[in-house]
C-alpha positions as protocol buffer text, in pm:
chain_id: "A"
residue {
  index: 1
  type: MET
  ca { x: -5770 y: -554 z: 2146 }
}
residue {
  index: 2
  type: THR
  ca { x: -5462 y: -388 z: 2297 }
}
residue {
  index: 3
  type: TYR
  ca { x: -5541 y: -327 z: 2669 }
}
residue {
  index: 4
  type: GLY
  ca { x: -5621 y: -801 z: 2596 }
}
residue {
  index: 5
  type: ALA
  ca { x: -5286 y: -809 z: 2521 }
}
residue {
  index: 6
  type: LEU
  ca { x: -5154 y: -757 z: 2797 }
}
residue {
  index: 7
  type: ALA
  ca { x: -5423 y: -890 z: 3057 }
}
residue {
  index: 8
  type: VAL
  ca { x: -5235 y: -1190 z: 3048 }
}
residue {
  index: 9
  type: ALA
  ca { x: -4946 y: -1222 z: 3256 }
}
residue {
  index: 10
  type: SER
  ca { x: -4684 y: -1449 z: 3042 }
}
residue {
  index: 11
  type: ARG
  ca { x: -4786 y: -1308 z: 2781 }
}
residue {
  index: 12
  type: ARG
  ca { x: -4660 y: -952 z: 2949 }
}
residue {
  index: 13
  type: ARG
  ca { x: -4265 y: -1133 z: 3028 }
}
residue {
  index: 14
  type: VAL
  ca { x: -4244 y: -1205 z: 2664 }
}
residue {
  index: 15
  type: LEU
  ca { x: -4319 y: -858 z: 2583 }
}
residue {
  index: 16
  type: GLU
  ca { x: -4107 y: -772 z: 2894 }
}
residue {
  index: 17
  type: VAL
  ca { x: -3789 y: -1046 z: 2797 }
}
residue {
  index: 18
  type: LEU
  ca { x: -3824 y: -909 z: 2440 }
}
residue {
  index: 19
  type: ARG
  ca { x: -3703 y: -544 z: 2592 }
}
residue {
  index: 20
  type: GLN
  ca { x: -3459 y: -638 z: 2846 }
}
residue {
  index: 21
  type: ALA
  ca { x: -3271 y: -781 z: 2493 }
}
residue {
  index: 22
  type: GLY
  ca { x: -3265 y: -536 z: 2406 }
}
residue {
  index: 23
  type: THR
  ca { x: -3252 y: -711 z: 1986 }
}
residue {
  index: 24
  type: PRO
  ca { x: -3462 y: -915 z: 1750 }
}
residue {
  index: 25
  type: GLN
  ca { x: -3504 y: -1270 z: 1947 }
}
residue {
  index: 26
  type: ASP
  ca { x: -3610 y: -1606 z: 1780 }
}
residue {
  index: 27
  type: ALA
  ca { x: -3895 y: -1790 z: 1936 }
}
residue {
  index: 28
  type: THR
  ca { x: -3707 y: -2035 z: 2063 }
}
residue {
  index: 29
  type: ALA
  ca { x: -3458 y: -1764 z: 2253 }
}
residue {
  index: 30
  type: LEU
  ca { x: -3790 y: -1591 z: 2388 }
}
residue {
  index: 31
  type: ALA
  ca { x: -3939 y: -1949 z: 2539 }
}
residue {
  index: 32
  type: ARG
  ca { x: -3598 y: -2028 z: 2672 }
}
residue {
  index: 33
  type: ALA
  ca { x: -3594 y: -1683 z: 2899 }
}
residue {
  index: 34
  type: THR
  ca { x: -3951 y: -1778 z: 2938 }
}
residue {
  index: 35
  type: GLY
  ca { x: -4011 y: -2090 z: 3037 }
}
residue {
  index: 36
  type: LEU
  ca { x: -4351 y: -2106 z: 2858 }
}
residue {
  index: 37
  type: HIS
  ca { x: -4339 y: -2382 z: 2526 }
}
residue {
  index: 38
  type: PRO
  ca { x: -4270 y: -2272 z: 2192 }
}
residue {
  index: 39
  type: ASN
  ca { x: -4654 y: -2298 z: 2049 }
}
residue {
  index: 40
  type: THR
  ca { x: -4743 y: -2073 z: 2362 }
}
residue {
  index: 41
  type: VAL
  ca { x: -4466 y: -1815 z: 2277 }
}
residue {
  index: 42
  type: ARG
  ca { x: -4565 y: -1789 z: 1921 }
}
residue {
  index: 43
  type: PHE
  ca { x: -4937 y: -1754 z: 2036 }
}
residue {
  index: 44
  type: HIS
  ca { x: -4842 y: -1485 z: 2246 }
}
residue {
  index: 45
  type: LEU
  ca { x: -4612 y: -1343 z: 1967 }
}
residue {
  index: 46
  type: LYS
  ca { x: -4947 y: -1313 z: 1723 }
}
residue {
  index: 47
  type: VAL
  ca { x: -5110 y: -1184 z: 1952 }
}
residue {
  index: 48
  type: LEU
  ca { x: -4817 y: -879 z: 2024 }
}
residue {
  index: 49
  type: ILE
  ca { x: -4854 y: -821 z: 1714 }
}
residue {
  index: 50
  type: ASP
  ca { x: -5206 y: -759 z: 1625 }
}
residue {
  index: 51
  type: ALA
  ca { x: -5195 y: -491 z: 1903 }
}
residue {
  index: 52
  type: GLY
  ca { x: -4892 y: -293 z: 1738 }
}
residue {
  index: 53
  type: TYR
  ca { x: -4656 y: -418 z: 2043 }
}
residue {
  index: 54
  type: LEU
  ca { x: -4452 y: -618 z: 1740 }
}
residue {
  index: 55
  type: VAL
  ca { x: -4332 y: -672 z: 1446 }
}
residue {
  index: 56
  type: GLN
  ca { x: -4179 y: -953 z: 1301 }
}
residue {
  index: 57
  type: ALA
  ca { x: -3885 y: -953 z: 1104 }
}
residue {
  index: 58
  type: SER
  ca { x: -3663 y: -1196 z: 894 }
}
residue {
  index: 59
  type: ALA
  ca { x: -3285 y: -1276 z: 1050 }
}
residue {
  index: 60
  type: PRO
  ca { x: -3080 y: -1490 z: 828 }
}
residue {
  index: 61
  type: ARG
  ca { x: -2897 y: -1790 z: 887 }
}
residue {
  index: 62
  type: SER
  ca { x: -2599 y: -1940 z: 932 }
}
residue {
  index: 63
  type: GLY
  ca { x: -2640 y: -2260 z: 729 }
}
residue {
  index: 64
  type: PRO
  ca { x: -2878 y: -2338 z: 459 }
}
residue {
  index: 65
  type: GLY
  ca { x: -3221 y: -2243 z: 536 }
}
residue {
  index: 66
  type: ARG
  ca { x: -3449 y: -2045 z: 475 }
}
residue {
  index: 67
  type: PRO
  ca { x: -3466 y: -1645 z: 696 }
}
residue {
  index: 68
  type: GLN
  ca { x: -3579 y: -1716 z: 1091 }
}
residue {
  index: 69
  type: ALA
  ca { x: -3828 y: -1528 z: 1281 }
}
residue {
  index: 70
  type: VAL
  ca { x: -3716 y: -1281 z: 1490 }
}
residue {
  index: 71
  type: TYR
  ca { x: -3952 y: -977 z: 1705 }
}
residue {
  index: 72
  type: ALA
  ca { x: -3895 y: -638 z: 1877 }
}
residue {
  index: 73
  type: VAL
  ca { x: -4032 y: -441 z: 2013 }
}
residue {
  index: 74
  type: VAL
  ca { x: -4190 y: -68 z: 1831 }
}
residue {
  index: 75
  type: THR
  ca { x: -4362 y: 56 z: 2157 }
}
residue {
  index: 76
  type: PRO
  ca { x: -4172 y: 243 z: 2444 }
}
residue {
  index: 77
  type: ALA
  ca { x: -4204 y: 108 z: 2798 }
}
residue {
  index: 78
  type: ALA
  ca { x: -4381 y: 276 z: 3056 }
}
residue {
  index: 79
  type: GLU
  ca { x: -4162 y: 92 z: 3320 }
}
residue {
  index: 80
  type: ALA
  ca { x: -4431 y: 305 z: 3642 }
}
residue {
  index: 81
  type: GLY
  ca { x: -4733 y: 356 z: 3435 }
}
residue {
  index: 82
  type: GLY
  ca { x: -4839 y: 616 z: 3253 }
}
residue {
  index: 83
  type: TYR
  ca { x: -4725 y: 961 z: 3519 }
}
residue {
  index: 84
  type: ALA
  ca { x: -4404 y: 792 z: 3512 }
}
residue {
  index: 85
  type: LEU
  ca { x: -4403 y: 875 z: 3107 }
}
residue {
  index: 86
  type: LEU
  ca { x: -4595 y: 1185 z: 3067 }
}
residue {
  index: 87
  type: ALA
  ca { x: -4307 y: 1320 z: 3322 }
}
residue {
  index: 88
  type: GLU
  ca { x: -4065 y: 1205 z: 3109 }
}
residue {
  index: 89
  type: MET
  ca { x: -4229 y: 1346 z: 2823 }
}
residue {
  index: 90
  type: LEU
  ca { x: -4208 y: 1732 z: 2998 }
}
residue {
  index: 91
  type: ALA
  ca { x: -3903 y: 1694 z: 3174 }
}
residue {
  index: 92
  type: GLY
  ca { x: -3749 y: 1615 z: 2819 }
}
residue {
  index: 93
  type: GLN
  ca { x: -3903 y: 1901 z: 2673 }
}
residue {
  index: 94
  type: LEU
  ca { x: -3855 y: 2174 z: 2915 }
}
residue {
  index: 95
  type: ASP
  ca { x: -3413 y: 2093 z: 2942 }
}
residue {
  index: 96
  type: ASP
  ca { x: -3472 y: 2241 z: 2605 }
}
residue {
  index: 97
  type: ARG
  ca { x: -3594 y: 2567 z: 2793 }
}
residue {
  index: 98
  type: ASP
  ca { x: -3416 y: 2641 z: 3037 }
}
residue {
  index: 99
  type: GLY
  ca { x: -3583 y: 2382 z: 3256 }
}
residue {
  index: 100
  type: SER
  ca { x: -3400 y: 2498 z: 3586 }
}
residue {
  index: 101
  type: ALA
  ca { x: -3581 y: 2886 z: 3622 }
}
residue {
  index: 102
  type: LEU
  ca { x: -3962 y: 2703 z: 3486 }
}
residue {
  index: 103
  type: ALA
  ca { x: -3918 y: 2349 z: 3679 }
}
residue {
  index: 104
  type: GLN
  ca { x: -3824 y: 2609 z: 3944 }
}
residue {
  index: 105
  type: ARG
  ca { x: -4169 y: 2833 z: 3984 }
}
residue {
  index: 106
  type: ALA
  ca { x: -4376 y: 2566 z: 3892 }
}
residue {
  index: 107
  type: GLY
  ca { x: -4272 y: 2357 z: 4233 }
}
residue {
  index: 108
  type: ARG
  ca { x: -4309 y: 2732 z: 4367 }
}
residue {
  index: 109
  type: ARG
  ca { x: -4677 y: 2731 z: 4181 }
}
residue {
  index: 110
  type: TRP
  ca { x: -4734 y: 2395 z: 4337 }
}
residue {
  index: 111
  type: LEU
  ca { x: -4650 y: 2458 z: 4691 }
}
residue {
  index: 112
  type: HIS
  ca { x: -4955 y: 2780 z: 4690 }
}
residue {
  index: 113
  type: ARG
  ca { x: -5248 y: 2585 z: 4527 }
}
residue {
  index: 114
  type: THR
  ca { x: -5162 y: 2342 z: 4812 }
}
residue {
  index: 115
  type: ALA
  ca { x: -5061 y: 2522 z: 5073 }
}
residue {
  index: 116
  type: PRO
  ca { x: -5164 y: 2865 z: 5073 }
}
residue {
  index: 117
  type: ALA
  ca { x: -5133 y: 3053 z: 5397 }
}
residue {
  index: 118
  type: ALA
  ca { x: -4778 y: 2972 z: 5394 }
}
residue {
  index: 119
  type: ALA
  ca { x: -4736 y: 3050 z: 5007 }
}
residue {
  index: 120
  type: ASP
  ca { x: -4906 y: 3413 z: 5067 }
}
residue {
  index: 121
  type: ALA
  ca { x: -4725 y: 3464 z: 5449 }
}
residue {
  index: 122
  type: ALA
  ca { x: -4367 y: 3438 z: 5210 }
}
residue {
  index: 123
  type: ALA
  ca { x: -4505 y: 3718 z: 4973 }
}
residue {
  index: 124
  type: ALA
  ca { x: -4661 y: 3937 z: 5231 }
}
residue {
  index: 125
  type: PRO
  ca { x: -4497 y: 4284 z: 5237 }
}
residue {
  index: 126
  type: THR
  ca { x: -4229 y: 4331 z: 5480 }
}
residue {
  index: 127
  type: GLY
  ca { x: -4080 y: 4706 z: 5594 }
}
residue {
  index: 128
  type: PRO
  ca { x: -4099 y: 4956 z: 5772 }
}
residue {
  index: 129
  type: GLY
  ca { x: -4496 y: 5010 z: 5787 }
}
residue {
  index: 130
  type: ARG
  ca { x: -4579 y: 4717 z: 5727 }
}
residue {
  index: 131
  type: ALA
  ca { x: -4648 y: 4389 z: 5939 }
}
residue {
  index: 132
  type: ALA
  ca { x: -4627 y: 4033 z: 5720 }
}
residue {
  index: 133
  type: ALA
  ca { x: -4906 y: 3881 z: 5848 }
}
residue {
  index: 134
  type: GLY
  ca { x: -4930 y: 3495 z: 5966 }
}
residue {
  index: 135
  type: PRO
  ca { x: -4669 y: 3299 z: 5951 }
}
residue {
  index: 136
  type: ALA
  ca { x: -4453 y: 3581 z: 5802 }
}
residue {
  index: 137
  type: THR
  ca { x: -4438 y: 3753 z: 6102 }
}
residue {
  index: 138
  type: ALA
  ca { x: -4168 y: 3521 z: 6233 }
}
residue {
  index: 139
  type: GLY
  ca { x: -3885 y: 3652 z: 6021 }
}
residue {
  index: 140
  type: ALA
  ca { x: -3729 y: 3807 z: 6240 }
}
residue {
  index: 141
  type: THR
  ca { x: -3687 y: 3494 z: 6484 }
}
residue {
  index: 142
  type: ALA
  ca { x: -3756 y: 3191 z: 6306 }
}
residue {
  index: 143
  type: THR
  ca { x: -3516 y: 2953 z: 6422 }
}
residue {
  index: 144
  type: LEU
  ca { x: -3309 y: 2733 z: 6150 }
}
residue {
  index: 145
  type: ASP
  ca { x: -3442 y: 2392 z: 6331 }
}
residue {
  index: 146
  type: GLU
  ca { x: -3782 y: 2538 z: 6184 }
}
residue {
  index: 147
  type: ALA
  ca { x: -3709 y: 2562 z: 5915 }
}
residue {
  index: 148
  type: ALA
  ca { x: -3502 y: 2233 z: 5861 }
}
residue {
  index: 149
  type: VAL
  ca { x: -3846 y: 2074 z: 5979 }
}
residue {
  index: 150
  type: ARG
  ca { x: -4120 y: 2216 z: 5746 }
}
residue {
  index: 151
  type: ALA
  ca { x: -3886 y: 2114 z: 5453 }
}
residue {
  index: 152
  type: THR
  ca { x: -3845 y: 1755 z: 5636 }
}
residue {
  index: 153
  type: ALA
  ca { x: -4226 y: 1802 z: 5688 }
}
residue {
  index: 154
  type: LEU
  ca { x: -4286 y: 1814 z: 5313 }
}
residue {
  index: 155
  type: PHE
  ca { x: -3972 y: 1621 z: 5192 }
}
residue {
  index: 156
  type: ALA
  ca { x: -4200 y: 1345 z: 5435 }
}
residue {
  index: 157
  type: GLU
  ca { x: -4587 y: 1422 z: 5257 }
}
residue {
  index: 158
  type: LEU
  ca { x: -4402 y: 1360 z: 4924 }
}
residue {
  index: 159
  type: GLY
  ca { x: -4196 y: 1067 z: 4989 }
}
residue {
  index: 160
  type: PHE
  ca { x: -3874 y: 1116 z: 4977 }
}
residue {
  index: 161
  type: ASP
  ca { x: -3736 y: 980 z: 5293 }
}
residue {
  index: 162
  type: PRO
  ca { x: -3557 y: 1300 z: 5415 }
}
residue {
  index: 163
  type: VAL
  ca { x: -3322 y: 1164 z: 5706 }
}
residue {
  index: 164
  type: ARG
  ca { x: -3190 y: 1474 z: 5877 }
}
residue {
  index: 165
  type: THR
  ca { x: -2761 y: 1443 z: 5904 }
}
residue {
  index: 166
  type: PRO
  ca { x: -2591 y: 1718 z: 6148 }
}
residue {
  index: 167
  type: TYR
  ca { x: -2350 y: 1994 z: 5939 }
}
residue {
  index: 168
  type: ASP
  ca { x: -2152 y: 2186 z: 5990 }
}
residue {
  index: 169
  type: GLY
  ca { x: -2378 y: 2537 z: 5959 }
}
residue {
  index: 170
  type: ALA
  ca { x: -2666 y: 2459 z: 5780 }
}
residue {
  index: 171
  type: ALA
  ca { x: -2926 y: 2183 z: 5847 }
}
residue {
  index: 172
  type: ARG
  ca { x: -2894 y: 1914 z: 5622 }
}
residue {
  index: 173
  type: ILE
  ca { x: -3198 y: 1724 z: 5517 }
}
residue {
  index: 174
  type: GLU
  ca { x: -3100 y: 1358 z: 5264 }
}
residue {
  index: 175
  type: LEU
  ca { x: -3355 y: 1221 z: 5089 }
}
residue {
  index: 176
  type: HIS
  ca { x: -3336 y: 896 z: 5031 }
}
residue {
  index: 177
  type: ALA
  ca { x: -3606 y: 791 z: 4747 }
}
residue {
  index: 178
  type: CYS
  ca { x: -3688 y: 1063 z: 4510 }
}
residue {
  index: 179
  type: PRO
  ca { x: -4027 y: 917 z: 4374 }
}
residue {
  index: 180
  type: PHE
  ca { x: -3871 y: 1054 z: 4060 }
}
residue {
  index: 181
  type: LEU
  ca { x: -3529 y: 900 z: 4018 }
}
residue {
  index: 182
  type: ASP
  ca { x: -3544 y: 737 z: 3677 }
}
residue {
  index: 183
  type: VAL
  ca { x: -3604 y: 1098 z: 3521 }
}
residue {
  index: 184
  type: ALA
  ca { x: -3400 y: 1241 z: 3744 }
}
residue {
  index: 185
  type: ARG
  ca { x: -3152 y: 1069 z: 3649 }
}
residue {
  index: 186
  type: ARG
  ca { x: -3165 y: 1160 z: 3290 }
}
residue {
  index: 187
  type: HIS
  ca { x: -3298 y: 1564 z: 3400 }
}
residue {
  index: 188
  type: PRO
  ca { x: -3157 y: 1690 z: 3654 }
}
residue {
  index: 189
  type: ASP
  ca { x: -3187 y: 2048 z: 3563 }
}
residue {
  index: 190
  type: VAL
  ca { x: -3617 y: 2005 z: 3600 }
}
residue {
  index: 191
  type: VAL
  ca { x: -3689 y: 1712 z: 3778 }
}
residue {
  index: 192
  type: CYS
  ca { x: -3439 y: 1836 z: 4111 }
}
residue {
  index: 193
  type: GLY
  ca { x: -3526 y: 2259 z: 4009 }
}
residue {
  index: 194
  type: VAL
  ca { x: -3895 y: 2123 z: 4057 }
}
residue {
  index: 195
  type: HIS
  ca { x: -3774 y: 1962 z: 4445 }
}
residue {
  index: 196
  type: LEU
  ca { x: -3484 y: 2351 z: 4464 }
}
residue {
  index: 197
  type: GLY
  ca { x: -3830 y: 2569 z: 4392 }
}
residue {
  index: 198
  type: LEU
  ca { x: -4091 y: 2300 z: 4636 }
}
residue {
  index: 199
  type: LEU
  ca { x: -3750 y: 2366 z: 4936 }
}
residue {
  index: 200
  type: ARG
  ca { x: -3770 y: 2743 z: 4894 }
}
residue {
  index: 201
  type: GLY
  ca { x: -4078 y: 2883 z: 4919 }
}
residue {
  index: 202
  type: THR
  ca { x: -4142 y: 2626 z: 5201 }
}
residue {
  index: 203
  type: VAL
  ca { x: -3830 y: 2812 z: 5395 }
}
residue {
  index: 204
  type: ASP
  ca { x: -3955 y: 3147 z: 5282 }
}
residue {
  index: 205
  type: GLY
  ca { x: -4281 y: 3030 z: 5423 }
}
residue {
  index: 206
  type: LEU
  ca { x: -4207 y: 3076 z: 5723 }
}
residue {
  index: 207
  type: ALA
  ca { x: -3932 y: 3374 z: 5700 }
}
residue {
  index: 208
  type: PRO
  ca { x: -4002 y: 3513 z: 5412 }
}
residue {
  index: 209
  type: GLN
  ca { x: -3589 y: 3597 z: 5306 }
}
residue {
  index: 210
  type: ALA
  ca { x: -3478 y: 3425 z: 5627 }
}
residue {
  index: 211
  type: PHE
  ca { x: -3282 y: 3140 z: 5535 }
}
residue {
  index: 212
  type: ASP
  ca { x: -3058 y: 3031 z: 5191 }
}
residue {
  index: 213
  type: ALA
  ca { x: -3158 y: 2685 z: 5034 }
}
residue {
  index: 214
  type: GLU
  ca { x: -2979 y: 2447 z: 4823 }
}
residue {
  index: 215
  type: LEU
  ca { x: -3080 y: 2091 z: 4639 }
}
residue {
  index: 216
  type: TYR
  ca { x: -2731 y: 1917 z: 4561 }
}
residue {
  index: 217
  type: PRO
  ca { x: -2835 y: 1606 z: 4379 }
}
residue {
  index: 218
  type: PHE
  ca { x: -2690 y: 1271 z: 4381 }
}
residue {
  index: 219
  type: VAL
  ca { x: -2439 y: 1343 z: 4686 }
}
residue {
  index: 220
  type: ARG
  ca { x: -2437 y: 1031 z: 4689 }
}
residue {
  index: 221
  type: PRO
  ca { x: -2553 y: 725 z: 4435 }
}
residue {
  index: 222
  type: GLY
  ca { x: -2968 y: 718 z: 4444 }
}
residue {
  index: 223
  type: VAL
  ca { x: -2936 y: 1016 z: 4792 }
}
residue {
  index: 224
  type: CYS
  ca { x: -2984 y: 1371 z: 4655 }
}
residue {
  index: 225
  type: ALA
  ca { x: -2942 y: 1656 z: 5031 }
}
residue {
  index: 226
  type: ALA
  ca { x: -3107 y: 1999 z: 5116 }
}
residue {
  index: 227
  type: GLU
  ca { x: -2873 y: 2230 z: 5290 }
}
residue {
  index: 228
  type: ILE
  ca { x: -3111 y: 2533 z: 5429 }
}
residue {
  index: 229
  type: ARG
  ca { x: -2861 y: 2875 z: 5637 }
}
residue {
  index: 230
  type: ARG
  ca { x: -2943 y: 3141 z: 5806 }
}
residue {
  index: 231
  type: ARG
  ca { x: -2930 y: 3429 z: 5530 }
}
residue {
  index: 232
  type: GLU
  ca { x: -2660 y: 3669 z: 5661 }
}
residue {
  index: 233
  type: SER
  ca { x: -2736 y: 4041 z: 5753 }
}
residue {
  index: 234
  type: ARG
  ca { x: -2654 y: 4300 z: 5454 }
}
């Protein structure tokens, strides 16, 4: 019954209007807002109440007469689907537990699972008598441009609409379409921490310890920036 209650487009519209209103509404107001006949609205309201989405309450009238029936939403909206709701829940929990550090580790761990060759190269031992295998051998010769190309490819693959922009002394990549923008606004330490872990894991996979990488959230409305710099010898 719960799933079937949302199978009708006009019924979903009634629920959407109630959520947008933010306060209980009566059937007449909902009919005006949706363009539906009041009797159709009342039918939809009954179905939504029976399915557990709404409750009915009574509001006093300004004049004589019985109290007016009004309706309020009692379930949270998952605007972009269940995955968005899950992301919101997990990010909120991590916010209470040193979320940024945990999120960075999560980003690196995910990268290790999905691109193990690059991650293993980043972890390979280096130093006198120990030559790193694979891409890590490029540590001394990898260029800033190569690091930027690899990071741009990562963010493009994940749907961030990355754009290289000129920047003095660094490779700068602006991210114009964060897939988790709504959650990131509410939990930037967690969501941006994951993305920073991905960025750092990616450039380390090209050349371990060769680059410093930072992520700057919301340098402009809806736009974040990743910056990669060549690490100075110490």
